[in-house]
Each structure stands twice: as C-alpha cells, then as structure tokens.
CSV table of C-alpha atoms in Angstrom, one decimal:
chain,number,residue,atom,x,y,z
A,24,MET,CA,16.8,-21.5,-5.3
A,25,VAL,CA,17.9,-23.2,-8.6
A,26,SER,CA,20.8,-25.7,-8.4
A,27,LEU,CA,23.9,-25.3,-10.5
A,28,ALA,CA,23.2,-28.8,-11.9
A,29,GLU,CA,19.8,-27.6,-13.2
A,30,ILE,CA,21.4,-24.5,-14.8
A,31,GLU,CA,24.0,-26.7,-16.4
A,32,LYS,CA,21.3,-29.0,-17.8
A,33,HIS,CA,19.9,-26.0,-19.6
A,34,ASP,CA,23.3,-25.3,-21.1
A,35,PHE,CA,23.8,-22.4,-18.7
A,36,ASN,CA,20.9,-20.5,-20.2
A,37,LEU,CA,19.8,-18.0,-17.6
A,38,ASN,CA,16.4,-17.2,-19.2
A,39,ILE,CA,14.1,-16.9,-16.1
A,40,PRO,CA,11.1,-18.6,-17.7
A,41,ARG,CA,13.1,-21.8,-17.9
A,42,TYR,CA,13.2,-22.0,-14.1
A,43,ILE,CA,10.0,-20.2,-13.0
A,44,ASP,CA,6.5,-21.1,-14.1
A,45,SER,CA,4.6,-17.8,-14.2
A,46,SER,CA,1.5,-19.3,-15.9
A,47,GLU,CA,-1.8,-19.0,-14.1
A,48,PRO,CA,-3.4,-22.3,-12.8
A,49,GLU,CA,-6.3,-23.5,-14.9
A,50,ASP,CA,-9.7,-22.5,-13.6
A,51,LEU,CA,-11.6,-25.8,-13.3
A,52,GLN,CA,-15.3,-25.5,-13.6
A,53,ASP,CA,-17.6,-27.8,-11.7
A,54,ILE,CA,-20.6,-28.4,-14.0
A,55,GLU,CA,-22.6,-30.2,-11.3
A,56,ALA,CA,-22.2,-27.2,-9.0
A,57,HIS,CA,-23.5,-25.0,-11.7
A,58,LEU,CA,-26.5,-27.2,-12.4
A,59,LYS,CA,-27.4,-28.3,-8.8
A,60,GLY,CA,-25.9,-25.6,-6.7
A,61,GLY,CA,-23.5,-25.9,-3.8
A,62,ILE,CA,-19.8,-25.1,-3.5
A,63,PRO,CA,-17.3,-27.8,-4.3
A,64,LEU,CA,-15.2,-28.8,-1.3
A,65,ARG,CA,-12.2,-29.0,-3.7
A,66,ASP,CA,-12.5,-25.3,-4.2
A,67,LEU,CA,-12.6,-24.6,-0.5
A,68,ASP,CA,-9.7,-27.0,0.2
A,69,ALA,CA,-7.7,-25.0,-2.4
A,70,LEU,CA,-7.8,-22.1,0.1
A,71,SER,CA,-6.0,-24.2,2.8
A,72,GLY,CA,-3.5,-21.4,3.4
A,73,TYR,CA,-6.3,-19.1,4.6
A,74,TRP,CA,-8.0,-21.7,6.7
A,75,ALA,CA,-4.6,-22.5,8.4
A,76,GLU,CA,-4.6,-18.9,9.7
A,77,LEU,CA,-8.3,-18.4,10.1
A,78,PRO,CA,-9.6,-21.9,11.0
A,79,SER,CA,-12.9,-20.9,12.4
A,80,VAL,CA,-13.8,-18.6,9.6
A,81,ARG,CA,-14.5,-21.5,7.2
A,82,SER,CA,-17.2,-22.9,9.5
A,83,GLU,CA,-18.6,-19.4,9.8
A,84,LEU,CA,-19.0,-19.0,6.1
A,85,PHE,CA,-19.8,-22.6,4.9
A,86,GLY,CA,-21.8,-25.5,6.2
A,87,PRO,CA,-22.6,-29.0,5.0
A,88,GLY,CA,-24.1,-29.3,1.5
A,89,ASP,CA,-27.1,-31.4,0.4
A,90,ARG,CA,-24.8,-34.1,-1.1
A,91,PRO,CA,-21.2,-35.4,-0.6
A,92,GLY,CA,-18.4,-33.3,-1.9
A,93,TYR,CA,-20.2,-29.9,-1.7
A,94,ALA,CA,-20.8,-27.2,0.9
A,95,SER,CA,-23.5,-24.6,1.3
A,96,PRO,CA,-23.0,-20.9,2.1
A,97,LYS,CA,-24.1,-19.9,5.6
A,98,VAL,CA,-24.1,-16.1,4.8
A,99,GLU,CA,-25.3,-14.0,2.0
A,100,PRO,CA,-22.7,-12.9,-0.6
A,101,SER,CA,-22.9,-9.3,0.7
A,102,ALA,CA,-22.1,-10.5,4.2
A,103,VAL,CA,-19.0,-12.5,3.4
A,104,LYS,CA,-16.6,-9.6,3.7
A,105,PRO,CA,-18.1,-8.2,7.0
A,106,THR,CA,-18.1,-11.7,8.5
A,107,ILE,CA,-14.4,-12.1,7.8
A,108,LEU,CA,-13.4,-8.6,8.9
A,109,ASP,CA,-15.4,-8.8,12.1
A,110,HIS,CA,-14.0,-12.2,13.1
A,111,ALA,CA,-11.6,-12.4,16.1
A,112,GLU,CA,-9.1,-14.5,14.1
A,113,PHE,CA,-8.9,-11.9,11.4
A,114,ALA,CA,-8.4,-9.2,14.0
A,115,ALA,CA,-5.5,-11.2,15.5
A,116,PHE,CA,-4.0,-11.8,12.1
A,117,SER,CA,-4.3,-8.1,11.2
A,118,SER,CA,-2.6,-7.2,14.5
A,119,ARG,CA,0.2,-9.6,13.7
A,120,VAL,CA,0.8,-8.0,10.3
A,121,ALA,CA,0.6,-4.5,11.8
A,122,ALA,CA,3.2,-5.5,14.4
A,123,VAL,CA,5.6,-6.6,11.7
A,124,PHE,CA,5.3,-3.3,9.9
A,125,ALA,CA,5.6,-1.4,13.2
A,126,GLY,CA,8.8,-3.2,14.0
A,127,TRP,CA,10.2,-2.3,10.5
A,128,ARG,CA,9.1,1.3,11.0
A,129,SER,CA,10.6,1.6,14.4
A,130,ALA,CA,13.9,0.1,13.2
A,131,HIS,CA,14.4,2.8,10.6
A,132,LEU,CA,12.6,5.9,11.9
A,133,ALA,CA,15.7,7.4,13.5
A,134,ARG,CA,17.7,6.8,10.4
A,135,LEU,CA,15.2,8.6,8.2
A,136,LYS,CA,14.9,11.5,10.7
A,137,GLY,CA,18.7,11.7,10.8
A,138,ILE,CA,19.5,12.1,7.1
A,139,VAL,CA,22.4,14.5,6.7
A,140,ILE,CA,24.1,16.2,3.8
A,141,GLY,CA,26.2,13.6,2.0
A,142,ASP,CA,24.0,10.6,2.7
A,143,LYS,CA,23.4,8.3,-0.2
A,144,PRO,CA,19.6,8.0,-1.0
A,145,LYS,CA,20.1,4.8,-3.1
A,146,VAL,CA,21.8,3.1,-0.3
A,147,LEU,CA,19.1,4.2,2.2
A,148,ILE,CA,16.2,2.9,0.1
A,149,GLU,CA,18.0,-0.4,-0.6
A,150,GLU,CA,18.6,-1.1,3.0
A,151,ILE,CA,15.1,-0.3,4.3
A,152,ALA,CA,13.4,-2.0,1.4
A,153,GLU,CA,15.4,-5.2,1.8
A,154,ASP,CA,14.7,-5.2,5.5
A,155,LEU,CA,10.9,-4.8,4.8
A,156,LEU,CA,11.1,-7.7,2.3
A,157,ALA,CA,12.9,-9.9,4.8
A,158,ARG,CA,10.4,-9.1,7.7
A,159,PHE,CA,7.4,-10.0,5.5
A,160,THR,CA,9.0,-13.3,4.3
A,161,GLU,CA,7.6,-15.1,7.3
A,162,VAL,CA,4.1,-13.5,7.2
A,163,PRO,CA,1.5,-15.9,5.7
A,164,LEU,CA,-1.1,-14.8,3.2
A,165,ILE,CA,0.7,-11.5,2.5
A,166,ASP,CA,2.8,-11.4,-0.7
A,167,LYS,CA,6.1,-9.9,0.5
A,168,TYR,CA,6.8,-8.5,-3.0
A,169,ASP,CA,3.5,-6.6,-3.0
A,170,VAL,CA,4.5,-4.9,0.3
A,171,TYR,CA,7.9,-4.2,-1.2
A,172,GLN,CA,6.4,-2.7,-4.3
A,173,HIS,CA,4.2,-0.4,-2.2
A,174,LEU,CA,7.3,1.1,-0.6
A,175,MET,CA,9.2,1.3,-3.9
A,176,THR,CA,6.2,3.0,-5.6
A,177,TYR,CA,5.9,5.6,-2.8
A,178,TRP,CA,9.7,6.1,-3.0
A,179,ALA,CA,9.6,6.8,-6.8
A,180,GLU,CA,6.5,9.0,-6.7
A,181,THR,CA,6.9,11.0,-3.5
A,182,MET,CA,9.8,10.2,-1.2
A,183,GLN,CA,12.8,10.0,-3.5
A,184,ASP,CA,12.9,13.7,-4.4
A,185,ASP,CA,12.6,14.8,-0.8
A,186,VAL,CA,15.4,12.6,0.4
A,187,TYR,CA,17.7,13.7,-2.4
A,188,ILE,CA,17.0,17.4,-1.6
A,189,ILE,CA,17.7,16.8,2.1
A,190,ALA,CA,20.9,14.8,1.3
A,191,GLN,CA,22.1,17.7,-0.9
A,192,GLU,CA,21.0,20.8,1.0
A,193,GLY,CA,20.0,19.7,4.5
A,194,TRP,CA,16.8,19.9,6.5
A,195,ALA,CA,16.7,23.7,6.4
A,196,VAL,CA,15.4,23.5,2.8
A,197,ALA,CA,12.2,21.9,4.2
A,198,ARG,CA,10.9,25.1,5.6
A,199,GLN,CA,11.3,27.0,2.3
A,200,VAL,CA,8.2,28.3,0.5
A,201,ARG,CA,9.0,30.0,-2.8
A,202,GLU,CA,6.8,32.1,-5.0
A,203,LEU,CA,6.1,30.7,-8.5
A,204,VAL,CA,6.9,32.9,-11.5
A,205,LYS,CA,5.1,32.6,-14.8
A,206,ASN,CA,7.0,31.6,-17.9
A,207,ALA,CA,7.3,33.6,-21.1
A,208,GLU,CA,3.8,32.5,-22.1
A,209,GLY,CA,2.3,33.9,-18.9
A,210,LYS,CA,1.7,30.5,-17.4
A,211,PHE,CA,2.9,28.7,-14.2
A,212,THR,CA,4.9,25.6,-15.0
A,213,GLU,CA,4.2,24.1,-11.5
A,214,THR,CA,1.1,23.5,-9.5
A,215,PRO,CA,1.0,25.9,-6.5
A,216,ASP,CA,0.5,24.5,-3.0
A,217,ILE,CA,-0.6,27.8,-1.5
A,218,THR,CA,-2.5,30.7,-3.0
A,219,LEU,CA,-2.3,34.1,-1.2
A,220,GLY,CA,-4.3,36.6,-3.2
A,221,LYS,CA,-2.5,36.8,-6.6
A,222,LYS,CA,0.6,35.0,-5.3
A,223,LYS,CA,1.1,31.4,-6.0
A,224,LEU,CA,3.5,29.6,-3.6
A,225,LYS,CA,5.3,26.2,-3.7
A,226,ALA,CA,6.4,24.3,-0.6
A,227,GLU,CA,9.7,22.6,-1.3
A,228,LEU,CA,9.1,19.6,1.0
A,229,ILE,CA,6.5,20.0,3.7
A,230,PRO,CA,2.9,19.6,2.4
A,231,PRO,CA,0.6,22.7,3.1
A,232,ARG,CA,-1.8,20.5,5.2
A,233,LEU,CA,1.1,20.0,7.7
A,234,LEU,CA,1.9,23.6,7.8
A,235,MET,CA,-1.7,24.4,8.4
A,236,ALA,CA,-1.9,21.8,11.2
A,237,ARG,CA,1.2,23.1,12.9
A,238,PHE,CA,0.9,26.9,12.6
A,239,PHE,CA,-2.8,27.6,11.7
A,240,ALA,CA,-4.8,24.9,13.5
A,241,ASN,CA,-7.2,27.4,15.1
A,242,GLU,CA,-7.8,29.3,11.9
A,243,GLN,CA,-8.4,26.0,10.0
A,244,ALA,CA,-10.9,24.8,12.6
A,245,ALA,CA,-12.7,28.1,12.4
A,246,LEU,CA,-12.9,27.9,8.6
A,247,GLU,CA,-14.2,24.3,8.8
A,248,THR,CA,-16.9,25.4,11.3
A,249,LEU,CA,-17.9,28.2,9.0
A,250,GLU,CA,-18.0,26.0,5.9
A,251,GLY,CA,-20.2,23.5,7.9
A,252,LYS,CA,-22.7,26.2,8.8
A,253,ARG,CA,-22.8,27.4,5.2
A,254,SER,CA,-23.4,23.9,3.9
A,255,ARG,CA,-26.3,23.4,6.4
A,256,THR,CA,-27.8,26.7,5.4
A,257,ASP,CA,-27.5,25.9,1.7
A,258,ASN,CA,-29.2,22.5,2.3
A,259,ILE,CA,-32.1,24.1,4.2
A,260,SER,CA,-32.5,26.7,1.4
A,261,SER,CA,-32.5,24.1,-1.3
A,262,SER,CA,-35.0,21.9,0.5
A,263,THR,CA,-37.4,24.8,0.9
C-alpha cells in the first residue's frame, strides 16, 4: 500500500516502477566457497522463509562445515528433492496447501454446477478468482499470484468458452455432438474429437474421454486389454 503523501512527493505520477522495485536481487558469489568448498551459511539463512515452515529439513540436508561460516551437504545433489518430498514436515505443508484449495473448490462448486442461461461469465470468474487470491494470501512459500494465474490461464484456454456457451444456451448443449463438414477446399477447419468410419465428430463441451468413461467403460477396458496383449506379442516377436 502506497501512501497519498508518497504519491504526492512524486507529483502524482502513477508510474508503477516508481513505487515497486521489480529488479532481481544481486547474486553474490562466495569465492572462498568456490575455492575451498562448503556452502555459505549466508546463503542458507537467506532461505529463512522455507526453514520457518520446514525447520527440520535444513538439518536433514546440511551439517556443520569444516570451518566457521560454512555448512556441508549431508545428501547427494540427486537426493535433495526426494529428501524434501519424503519429509513429514513437507507432507504436512502440502496437506495445508491442499486444504486451502479444497476449501476454495468446495465454496464455488455449487455455483459452477448451477450456471444458468443469463449468467455473466465475467462476473463469475472475477468472483472465484478474487476468492482464490484471498485464500492463498496467508499461505507461506506459495506465490498467490502464481496460483491466480494458473486459474486465469485455464479460464482463457479452456473454461471460458464452455461457460459462455452454457450461459447462452443452457446445459443441454453439453450433450451435443455434431458432424464436421469440409470447407470449399475439402478440408476440415476443426480438429475432430471422435472418428466413426469416415465421419468426423466434434463434442461441443464434454471431452470424448468422459463420454467413453460414462457410456463405454466396458468397451474401453476391452480395447485396452487387447492393446496390451498386442504390445506384449510385438515385444516378444521383436526380441526373437
């Protein structure tokens, strides 16, 4: 939050860079560490936000160095990620983050399932996005704007068109599967979702994988079993 006095000091210039420093912090190199080995404690202390949430992880990864001001790694570089992911404190943190997301999802699920003709998609996405941003404000280590951007990207690339169609035509349009027609050049202008012989079909809303799971689960399982047998046969033939 920038005070009115500070804005006035800048002659009411609202250029954002005047108030927000977006520059990356300088990467300080420790020449002694490069020459003699070891990890500068200064670098580890700079990750204090992580150690506050995962206090025992630091001692799992690093031990005392051979001289003051430096630490030594306790695990190989390839084991750093597994050590963190398998730690109980990381599991607890992950559960906390998942619970925040689950709370947001639960709060808006009925609203999303209850979209009716005449609803305003722009209002809908604004409300659920702002709530997501607010919920992740108190979550440490997670950039709330990264979470927000994930939702907005999915909205722009996938969800937006579906919501607009439902808001204009209702849920009945979701079950429509239309046949694609070639243009004057004899080409399809859309990528088909389903191919039945020479027919190319497009699902308006529901992805074909969901249609398969709902109405053709047994047939899909039989095909997967058959494909598995063929694959094993081909592998045996190629090995001999």
